[in-house]
PDB file of C-alpha atoms in Angstrom:
ATOM      1  CA  MET A   1      26.519 -22.014  -6.354  1.00  0.00           C
ATOM      2  CA  PRO A   2      24.880 -24.850  -4.390  1.00  0.00           C
ATOM      3  CA  ASP A   3      21.222 -24.577  -3.479  1.00  0.00           C
ATOM      4  CA  LEU A   4      20.922 -23.397   0.124  1.00  0.00           C
ATOM      5  CA  PRO A   5      18.621 -25.402   2.419  1.00  0.00           C
ATOM      6  CA  SER A   6      16.387 -22.396   3.055  1.00  0.00           C
ATOM      7  CA  SER A   7      16.299 -21.081  -0.510  1.00  0.00           C
ATOM      8  CA  SER A   8      13.055 -22.894  -1.348  1.00  0.00           C
ATOM      9  CA  ALA A   9      11.296 -21.326   1.620  1.00  0.00           C
ATOM     10  CA  TRP A  10      12.573 -17.861   0.718  1.00  0.00           C
ATOM     11  CA  ILE A  11      11.386 -18.224  -2.868  1.00  0.00           C
ATOM     12  CA  ALA A  12       7.952 -19.357  -1.674  1.00  0.00           C
ATOM     13  CA  LEU A  13       7.817 -16.401   0.708  1.00  0.00           C
ATOM     14  CA  GLY A  14       8.649 -14.035  -2.142  1.00  0.00           C
ATOM     15  CA  VAL A  15       5.844 -15.450  -4.286  1.00  0.00           C
ATOM     16  CA  GLN A  16       3.394 -15.044  -1.399  1.00  0.00           C
ATOM     17  CA  HIS A  17       4.499 -11.427  -1.044  1.00  0.00           C
ATOM     18  CA  ALA A  18       3.895 -10.808  -4.755  1.00  0.00           C
ATOM     19  CA  VAL A  19       0.375 -12.215  -4.450  1.00  0.00           C
ATOM     20  CA  LEU A  20      -0.342 -10.199  -1.292  1.00  0.00           C
ATOM     21  CA  ALA A  21       0.835  -7.002  -2.979  1.00  0.00           C
ATOM     22  CA  ARG A  22      -1.774  -7.544  -5.678  1.00  0.00           C
ATOM     23  CA  ALA A  23      -4.544  -8.271  -3.153  1.00  0.00           C
ATOM     24  CA  MET A  24      -3.659  -5.435  -0.783  1.00  0.00           C
ATOM     25  CA  PRO A  25      -5.749  -2.694  -2.510  1.00  0.00           C
ATOM     26  CA  ALA A  26      -8.926  -4.703  -1.885  1.00  0.00           C
ATOM     27  CA  VAL A  27      -7.874  -5.513   1.690  1.00  0.00           C
ATOM     28  CA  ARG A  28      -7.132  -1.844   2.356  1.00  0.00           C
ATOM     29  CA  HIS A  29     -10.487  -0.784   0.897  1.00  0.00           C
ATOM     30  CA  ASP A  30     -12.370  -3.294   3.057  1.00  0.00           C
ATOM     31  CA  LEU A  31     -10.790  -1.724   6.135  1.00  0.00           C
ATOM     32  CA  ALA A  32     -10.955   1.938   5.147  1.00  0.00           C
ATOM     33  CA  ALA A  33     -14.499   2.081   3.743  1.00  0.00           C
ATOM     34  CA  PRO A  34     -16.370   1.129   6.966  1.00  0.00           C
ATOM     35  CA  LEU A  35     -14.119   3.445   8.986  1.00  0.00           C
ATOM     36  CA  SER A  36     -14.958   6.395   6.744  1.00  0.00           C
ATOM     37  CA  VAL A  37     -18.693   5.733   7.003  1.00  0.00           C
ATOM     38  CA  MET A  38     -18.488   5.289  10.783  1.00  0.00           C
ATOM     39  CA  ARG A  39     -16.537   8.501  11.216  1.00  0.00           C
ATOM     40  CA  MET A  40     -19.083  10.488   9.247  1.00  0.00           C
ATOM     41  CA  GLY A  41     -21.974   8.782  11.037  1.00  0.00           C
ATOM     42  CA  THR A  42     -20.621   9.473  14.512  1.00  0.00           C
ATOM     43  CA  THR A  43     -20.008  13.132  13.622  1.00  0.00           C
ATOM     44  CA  VAL A  44     -23.615  13.582  12.488  1.00  0.00           C
ATOM     45  CA  LEU A  45     -24.948  11.636  15.471  1.00  0.00           C
ATOM     46  CA  LYS A  46     -22.935  13.700  17.956  1.00  0.00           C
ATOM     47  CA  ARG A  47     -24.079  16.987  16.437  1.00  0.00           C
ATOM     48  CA  ARG A  48     -27.758  16.041  16.404  1.00  0.00           C
ATOM     49  CA  LEU A  49     -27.610  14.719  19.961  1.00  0.00           C
ATOM     50  CA  ALA A  50     -25.925  17.912  21.126  1.00  0.00           C
ATOM     51  CA  ASP A  51     -28.656  19.986  19.478  1.00  0.00           C
ATOM     52  CA  GLY A  52     -31.333  17.867  21.139  1.00  0.00           C
ATOM     53  CA  GLU A  53     -33.104  17.324  17.827  1.00  0.00           C
ATOM     54  CA  LEU A  54     -32.738  13.552  17.562  1.00  0.00           C
ATOM     55  CA  PRO A  55     -35.539  11.401  19.036  1.00  0.00           C
ATOM     56  CA  PRO A  56     -34.338   8.360  21.020  1.00  0.00           C
ATOM     57  CA  ALA A  57     -35.749   5.912  18.458  1.00  0.00           C
ATOM     58  CA  GLN A  58     -33.761   7.529  15.644  1.00  0.00           C
ATOM     59  CA  ALA A  59     -30.645   7.601  17.809  1.00  0.00           C
ATOM     60  CA  VAL A  60     -30.955   3.857  18.386  1.00  0.00           C
ATOM     61  CA  GLU A  61     -31.379   3.334  14.631  1.00  0.00           C
ATOM     62  CA  ARG A  62     -28.204   5.323  13.929  1.00  0.00           C
ATOM     63  CA  VAL A  63     -26.266   3.316  16.512  1.00  0.00           C
ATOM     64  CA  GLU A  64     -27.476   0.075  14.944  1.00  0.00           C
ATOM     65  CA  GLN A  65     -26.205   1.293  11.570  1.00  0.00           C
ATOM     66  CA  LEU A  66     -22.823   1.982  13.140  1.00  0.00           C
ATOM     67  CA  GLU A  67     -22.828  -1.502  14.644  1.00  0.00           C
ATOM     68  CA  THR A  68     -23.389  -2.953  11.169  1.00  0.00           C
ATOM     69  CA  HIS A  69     -20.363  -1.100   9.807  1.00  0.00           C
ATOM     70  CA  LEU A  70     -18.344  -2.137  12.860  1.00  0.00           C
ATOM     71  CA  ALA A  71     -19.211  -5.778  12.206  1.00  0.00           C
ATOM     72  CA  SER A  72     -18.071  -5.385   8.587  1.00  0.00           C
ATOM     73  CA  LEU A  73     -14.821  -3.815   9.748  1.00  0.00           C
ATOM     74  CA  THR A  74     -14.257  -6.611  12.261  1.00  0.00           C
ATOM     75  CA  ASP A  75     -14.812  -9.248   9.586  1.00  0.00           C
ATOM     76  CA  SER A  76     -12.329  -7.524   7.264  1.00  0.00           C
ATOM     77  CA  ALA A  77      -9.753  -7.273  10.044  1.00  0.00           C
ATOM     78  CA  ARG A  78     -10.127 -10.969  10.811  1.00  0.00           C
ATOM     79  CA  ARG A  79      -9.377 -11.772   7.180  1.00  0.00           C
ATOM     80  CA  LEU A  80      -5.880 -10.434   7.705  1.00  0.00           C
ATOM     81  CA  ARG A  81      -5.121 -13.727   9.431  1.00  0.00           C
ATOM     82  CA  HIS A  82      -4.814 -15.258   5.969  1.00  0.00           C
ATOM     83  CA  TRP A  83      -1.542 -13.361   5.571  1.00  0.00           C
ATOM     84  CA  ASP A  84      -0.135 -14.147   9.022  1.00  0.00           C
ATOM     85  CA  LEU A  85       2.579 -16.653   8.209  1.00  0.00           C
ATOM     86  CA  GLN A  86       3.103 -17.398  11.905  1.00  0.00           C
ATOM     87  CA  ALA A  87      -0.522 -18.377  12.494  1.00  0.00           C
ATOM     88  CA  PRO A  88      -1.362 -22.081  12.772  1.00  0.00           C
ATOM     89  CA  PRO A  89      -2.712 -23.519   9.512  1.00  0.00           C
ATOM     90  CA  ALA A  90      -6.487 -23.590   9.240  1.00  0.00           C
ATOM     91  CA  SER A  91      -8.735 -25.502   6.871  1.00  0.00           C
ATOM     92  CA  ALA A  92     -11.822 -24.263   5.054  1.00  0.00           C
ATOM     93  CA  PRO A  93     -14.055 -25.636   2.286  1.00  0.00           C
ATOM     94  CA  LEU A  94     -12.707 -25.052  -1.211  1.00  0.00           C
ATOM     95  CA  ARG A  95     -15.932 -23.215  -2.057  1.00  0.00           C
ATOM     96  CA  ALA A  96     -15.400 -20.685   0.765  1.00  0.00           C
ATOM     97  CA  THR A  97     -11.784 -20.093  -0.230  1.00  0.00           C
ATOM     98  CA  ALA A  98     -12.767 -19.581  -3.871  1.00  0.00           C
ATOM     99  CA  GLN A  99     -15.422 -17.077  -2.795  1.00  0.00           C
ATOM    100  CA  LEU A 100     -12.858 -15.151  -0.754  1.00  0.00           C
ATOM    101  CA  ALA A 101     -10.412 -15.106  -3.670  1.00  0.00           C
ATOM    102  CA  GLN A 102     -13.149 -13.781  -5.954  1.00  0.00           C
ATOM    103  CA  GLN A 103     -14.102 -11.069  -3.455  1.00  0.00           C
ATOM    104  CA  TRP A 104     -10.514  -9.863  -3.149  1.00  0.00           C
ATOM    105  CA  ALA A 105      -9.586 -10.054  -6.828  1.00  0.00           C
ATOM    106  CA  GLN A 106     -12.742  -8.613  -8.378  1.00  0.00           C
ATOM    107  CA  PRO A 107     -12.711  -4.945  -7.213  1.00  0.00           C
ATOM    108  CA  LEU A 108      -9.279  -4.060  -8.600  1.00  0.00           C
ATOM    109  CA  LEU A 109      -9.592  -6.032 -11.828  1.00  0.00           C
ATOM    110  CA  ALA A 110     -13.101  -4.674 -12.428  1.00  0.00           C
ATOM    111  CA  LEU A 111     -11.565  -1.212 -12.749  1.00  0.00           C
ATOM    112  CA  ARG A 112      -9.604  -2.616 -15.685  1.00  0.00           C
ATOM    113  CA  GLY A 113     -12.673  -4.087 -17.353  1.00  0.00           C
ATOM    114  CA  LEU A 114     -12.028  -7.659 -16.224  1.00  0.00           C
ATOM    115  CA  ALA A 115     -14.635  -9.766 -14.409  1.00  0.00           C
ATOM    116  CA  VAL A 116     -13.804 -12.469 -11.870  1.00  0.00           C
ATOM    117  CA  GLU A 117     -16.640 -14.946 -11.412  1.00  0.00           C
ATOM    118  CA  LEU A 118     -17.440 -18.284  -9.803  1.00  0.00           C
ATOM    119  CA  ALA A 119     -18.781 -21.040 -12.039  1.00  0.00           C
ATOM    120  CA  ASP A 120     -22.558 -21.380 -11.595  1.00  0.00           C
ATOM    121  CA  GLY A 121     -22.411 -18.767  -8.859  1.00  0.00           C
ATOM    122  CA  GLY A 122     -20.270 -21.107  -6.775  1.00  0.00           C
ATOM    123  CA  ASP A 123     -22.967 -23.789  -6.456  1.00  0.00           C
ATOM    124  CA  THR A 124     -20.882 -26.445  -8.225  1.00  0.00           C
ATOM    125  CA  LEU A 125     -17.656 -25.811  -6.315  1.00  0.00           C
ATOM    126  CA  PRO A 126     -16.563 -28.607  -3.962  1.00  0.00           C
ATOM    127  CA  ASP A 127     -16.775 -28.268  -0.187  1.00  0.00           C
ATOM    128  CA  THR A 128     -13.706 -30.392   0.485  1.00  0.00           C
ATOM    129  CA  PRO A 129     -11.704 -28.861   3.370  1.00  0.00           C
ATOM    130  CA  ALA A 130      -8.165 -27.723   2.564  1.00  0.00           C
ATOM    131  CA  ALA A 131      -5.456 -25.451   3.965  1.00  0.00           C
ATOM    132  CA  GLN A 132      -6.994 -22.053   3.304  1.00  0.00           C
ATOM    133  CA  HIS A 133      -3.913 -19.833   3.428  1.00  0.00           C
ATOM    134  CA  LEU A 134      -2.043 -21.794   0.776  1.00  0.00           C
ATOM    135  CA  LEU A 135      -5.054 -22.311  -1.475  1.00  0.00           C
ATOM    136  CA  LEU A 136      -6.052 -18.642  -1.233  1.00  0.00           C
ATOM    137  CA  CYS A 137      -2.557 -17.547  -2.277  1.00  0.00           C
ATOM    138  CA  LEU A 138      -2.570 -19.967  -5.198  1.00  0.00           C
ATOM    139  CA  LEU A 139      -6.043 -18.967  -6.408  1.00  0.00           C
ATOM    140  CA  LEU A 140      -5.278 -15.257  -6.211  1.00  0.00           C
ATOM    141  CA  GLY A 141      -1.966 -15.884  -7.922  1.00  0.00           C
ATOM    142  CA  ALA A 142      -3.691 -17.864 -10.672  1.00  0.00           C
ATOM    143  CA  VAL A 143      -6.245 -15.098 -11.236  1.00  0.00           C
ATOM    144  CA  HIS A 144      -3.542 -12.450 -11.574  1.00  0.00           C
ATOM    145  CA  LEU A 145      -1.373 -14.728 -13.696  1.00  0.00           C
ATOM    146  CA  LEU A 146      -4.180 -14.960 -16.252  1.00  0.00           C
ATOM    147  CA  ALA A 147      -5.101 -11.280 -15.887  1.00  0.00           C
ATOM    148  CA  GLU A 148      -1.515 -10.255 -16.650  1.00  0.00           C
ATOM    149  CA  ALA A 149      -1.337 -12.323 -19.833  1.00  0.00           C
ATOM    150  CA  PRO A 150      -0.278 -10.436 -23.001  1.00  0.00           C
ATOM    151  CA  ALA A 151      -3.929 -10.217 -24.113  1.00  0.00           C
ATOM    152  CA  ALA A 152      -6.155  -9.481 -21.122  1.00  0.00           C
ATOM    153  CA  PRO A 153      -9.216 -11.762 -20.903  1.00  0.00           C
ATOM    154  CA  ALA A 154     -12.737 -10.439 -20.485  1.00  0.00           C
ATOM    155  CA  CYS A 155     -13.509 -12.817 -17.624  1.00  0.00           C
ATOM    156  CA  ILE A 156     -11.689 -15.170 -15.288  1.00  0.00           C
ATOM    157  CA  ARG A 157     -13.857 -17.950 -13.908  1.00  0.00           C
ATOM    158  CA  ILE A 158     -13.104 -20.188 -10.922  1.00  0.00           C
ATOM    159  CA  GLY A 159     -14.755 -23.568 -11.267  1.00  0.00           C
ATOM    160  CA  PRO A 160     -14.501 -27.227 -10.312  1.00  0.00           C
ATOM    161  CA  VAL A 161     -12.310 -29.849 -11.946  1.00  0.00           C
ATOM    162  CA  PRO A 162     -14.505 -32.759 -13.088  1.00  0.00           C
ATOM    163  CA  GLY A 163     -13.849 -35.877 -11.055  1.00  0.00           C
ATOM    164  CA  GLN A 164     -11.583 -34.131  -8.523  1.00  0.00           C
ATOM    165  CA  ALA A 165     -13.151 -33.060  -5.244  1.00  0.00           C
ATOM    166  CA  ASN A 166      -9.964 -31.373  -4.012  1.00  0.00           C
ATOM    167  CA  ALA A 167      -9.136 -29.270  -7.076  1.00  0.00           C
ATOM    168  CA  LEU A 168     -10.215 -26.000  -8.687  1.00  0.00           C
ATOM    169  CA  ARG A 169      -9.723 -24.663 -12.209  1.00  0.00           C
ATOM    170  CA  VAL A 170      -9.146 -20.985 -12.982  1.00  0.00           C
ATOM    171  CA  GLN A 171     -10.086 -20.286 -16.600  1.00  0.00           C
ATOM    172  CA  ALA A 172      -9.633 -17.182 -18.760  1.00  0.00           C
ATOM    173  CA  GLU A 173     -12.506 -16.480 -21.129  1.00  0.00           C
ATOM    174  CA  GLY A 174     -12.818 -14.063 -24.033  1.00  0.00           C
ATOM    175  CA  LEU A 175     -10.788 -10.919 -24.614  1.00  0.00           C
ATOM    176  CA  ALA A 176     -11.237  -7.520 -23.042  1.00  0.00           C
ATOM    177  CA  HIS A 177     -11.976  -4.959 -25.744  1.00  0.00           C
ATOM    178  CA  ARG A 178     -12.370  -1.238 -25.898  1.00  0.00           C
ATOM    179  CA  GLY A 179     -14.746   0.244 -28.415  1.00  0.00           C
ATOM    180  CA  LEU A 180     -13.146   2.633 -30.890  1.00  0.00           C
ATOM    181  CA  ALA A 181     -16.085   2.846 -33.262  1.00  0.00           C
ATOM    182  CA  HIS A 182     -16.536   6.534 -32.531  1.00  0.00           C
ATOM    183  CA  GLN A 183     -13.023   7.070 -33.901  1.00  0.00           C
ATOM    184  CA  GLY A 184     -13.704   5.022 -37.008  1.00  0.00           C
ATOM    185  CA  LEU A 185     -11.263   2.351 -35.851  1.00  0.00           C
ATOM    186  CA  ALA A 186     -11.682  -1.355 -35.268  1.00  0.00           C
ATOM    187  CA  GLU A 187     -11.913  -2.649 -31.719  1.00  0.00           C
ATOM    188  CA  GLN A 188      -8.589  -3.501 -30.161  1.00  0.00           C
ATOM    189  CA  SER A 189      -7.869  -5.866 -27.316  1.00  0.00           C
ATOM    190  CA  LEU A 190      -6.851  -4.226 -24.076  1.00  0.00           C
ATOM    191  CA  PRO A 191      -3.273  -4.601 -22.875  1.00  0.00           C
ATOM    192  CA  ALA A 192      -2.653  -6.779 -19.863  1.00  0.00           C
ATOM    193  CA  PRO A 193      -3.228  -5.049 -16.497  1.00  0.00           C
ATOM    194  CA  GLN A 194       0.212  -4.972 -14.914  1.00  0.00           C
ATOM    195  CA  ALA A 195       0.740  -4.597 -11.185  1.00  0.00           C
ATOM    196  CA  GLN A 196       2.631  -1.361 -10.649  1.00  0.00           C
ATOM    197  CA  GLY A 197       6.251  -1.739  -9.640  1.00  0.00           C
ATOM    198  CA  MET A 198       6.231  -5.533  -9.895  1.00  0.00           C
ATOM    199  CA  PRO A 199       7.148  -8.012 -12.601  1.00  0.00           C
ATOM    200  CA  PRO A 200       4.271 -10.172 -13.842  1.00  0.00           C
ATOM    201  CA  LEU A 201       3.627 -13.458 -12.105  1.00  0.00           C
ATOM    202  CA  ASP A 202       4.596 -16.643 -13.907  1.00  0.00           C
ATOM    203  CA  GLY A 203       3.385 -20.203 -13.668  1.00  0.00           C
ATOM    204  CA  ALA A 204       6.729 -21.586 -12.524  1.00  0.00           C
ATOM    205  CA  ALA A 205       6.742 -19.289  -9.486  1.00  0.00           C
ATOM    206  CA  LEU A 206       3.220 -20.325  -8.486  1.00  0.00           C
ATOM    207  CA  GLN A 207       4.109 -23.964  -9.043  1.00  0.00           C
ATOM    208  CA  HIS A 208       7.070 -23.585  -6.690  1.00  0.00           C
ATOM    209  CA  LEU A 209       4.796 -22.101  -4.024  1.00  0.00           C
ATOM    210  CA  ALA A 210       2.317 -24.948  -4.486  1.00  0.00           C
ATOM    211  CA  ARG A 211       4.968 -27.642  -4.187  1.00  0.00           C
ATOM    212  CA  HIS A 212       6.503 -25.946  -1.165  1.00  0.00           C
ATOM    213  CA  GLY A 213       3.118 -26.191   0.558  1.00  0.00           C
ATOM    214  CA  GLY A 214       2.431 -29.755  -0.556  1.00  0.00           C
ATOM    215  CA  ALA A 215      -0.120 -28.815  -3.233  1.00  0.00           C
ATOM    216  CA  ASP A 216      -0.032 -29.257  -6.996  1.00  0.00           C
ATOM    217  CA  LEU A 217      -0.432 -26.613  -9.686  1.00  0.00           C
ATOM    218  CA  ARG A 218      -0.636 -27.049 -13.442  1.00  0.00           C
ATOM    219  CA  TRP A 219      -1.103 -24.340 -16.012  1.00  0.00           C
ATOM    220  CA  GLY A 220      -1.436 -23.818 -19.725  1.00  0.00           C
ATOM    221  CA  ASP A 221      -2.621 -21.228 -22.196  1.00  0.00           C
ATOM    222  CA  GLY A 222      -5.490 -19.463 -20.430  1.00  0.00           C
ATOM    223  CA  TRP A 223      -5.972 -21.872 -17.531  1.00  0.00           C
ATOM    224  CA  VAL A 224      -4.588 -22.920 -14.154  1.00  0.00           C
ATOM    225  CA  GLU A 225      -5.561 -25.955 -12.076  1.00  0.00           C
ATOM    226  CA  VAL A 226      -4.818 -26.136  -8.362  1.00  0.00           C
ATOM    227  CA  THR A 227      -5.024 -29.368  -6.375  1.00  0.00           C
ATOM    228  CA  ALA A 228      -5.120 -28.957  -2.618  1.00  0.00           C
ATOM    229  CA  PRO A 229      -2.767 -31.054  -0.465  1.00  0.00           C
TER     230      PRO A 229
END
């Protein structure tokens, strides 16, 4: 069957969907958590105001706390633009995009005993501007590609590529272990954390997405390098 003109775009869209599905728990948490706190805070504030037991200064303090949570919620809602495929492309420094990828990947993978970190706390990452939507998808995809390897790593680190100001390297380090000493057994490596209901990501799929967006992606055993367009 001949390759259809739009097949490349559909494949790239499918890969983006697979990456988004893995990031969605963190996105959902960032939206739901401030709402829950605000709902509880407004309930308490309303009750105390109705009882006339809340001094004006304390009422102002409570409102300021609600404003802080509202600002956090607004920031999280704005991040949804990264998944709006109809939005005009926007650029951001590679460092900022790597930080966002780490923030979205870490909460879910931490529950599985896997750390996601930035090399040197992010200080050595380049500030070269690049298309953020594409790079964010590729970085998140690279993190989950390594996390879903047959032997789950202990840490995935996002760092620079020496001599390349427009590239980032995602590196798996160590092996996640669970202690079984209390059972008199040797430690065993943890199985790979699989995304429920989805096949594991593979390097060829991410490479297709990168090429479709004009970027470059290379991968090997325990590492992925992404070069921005």
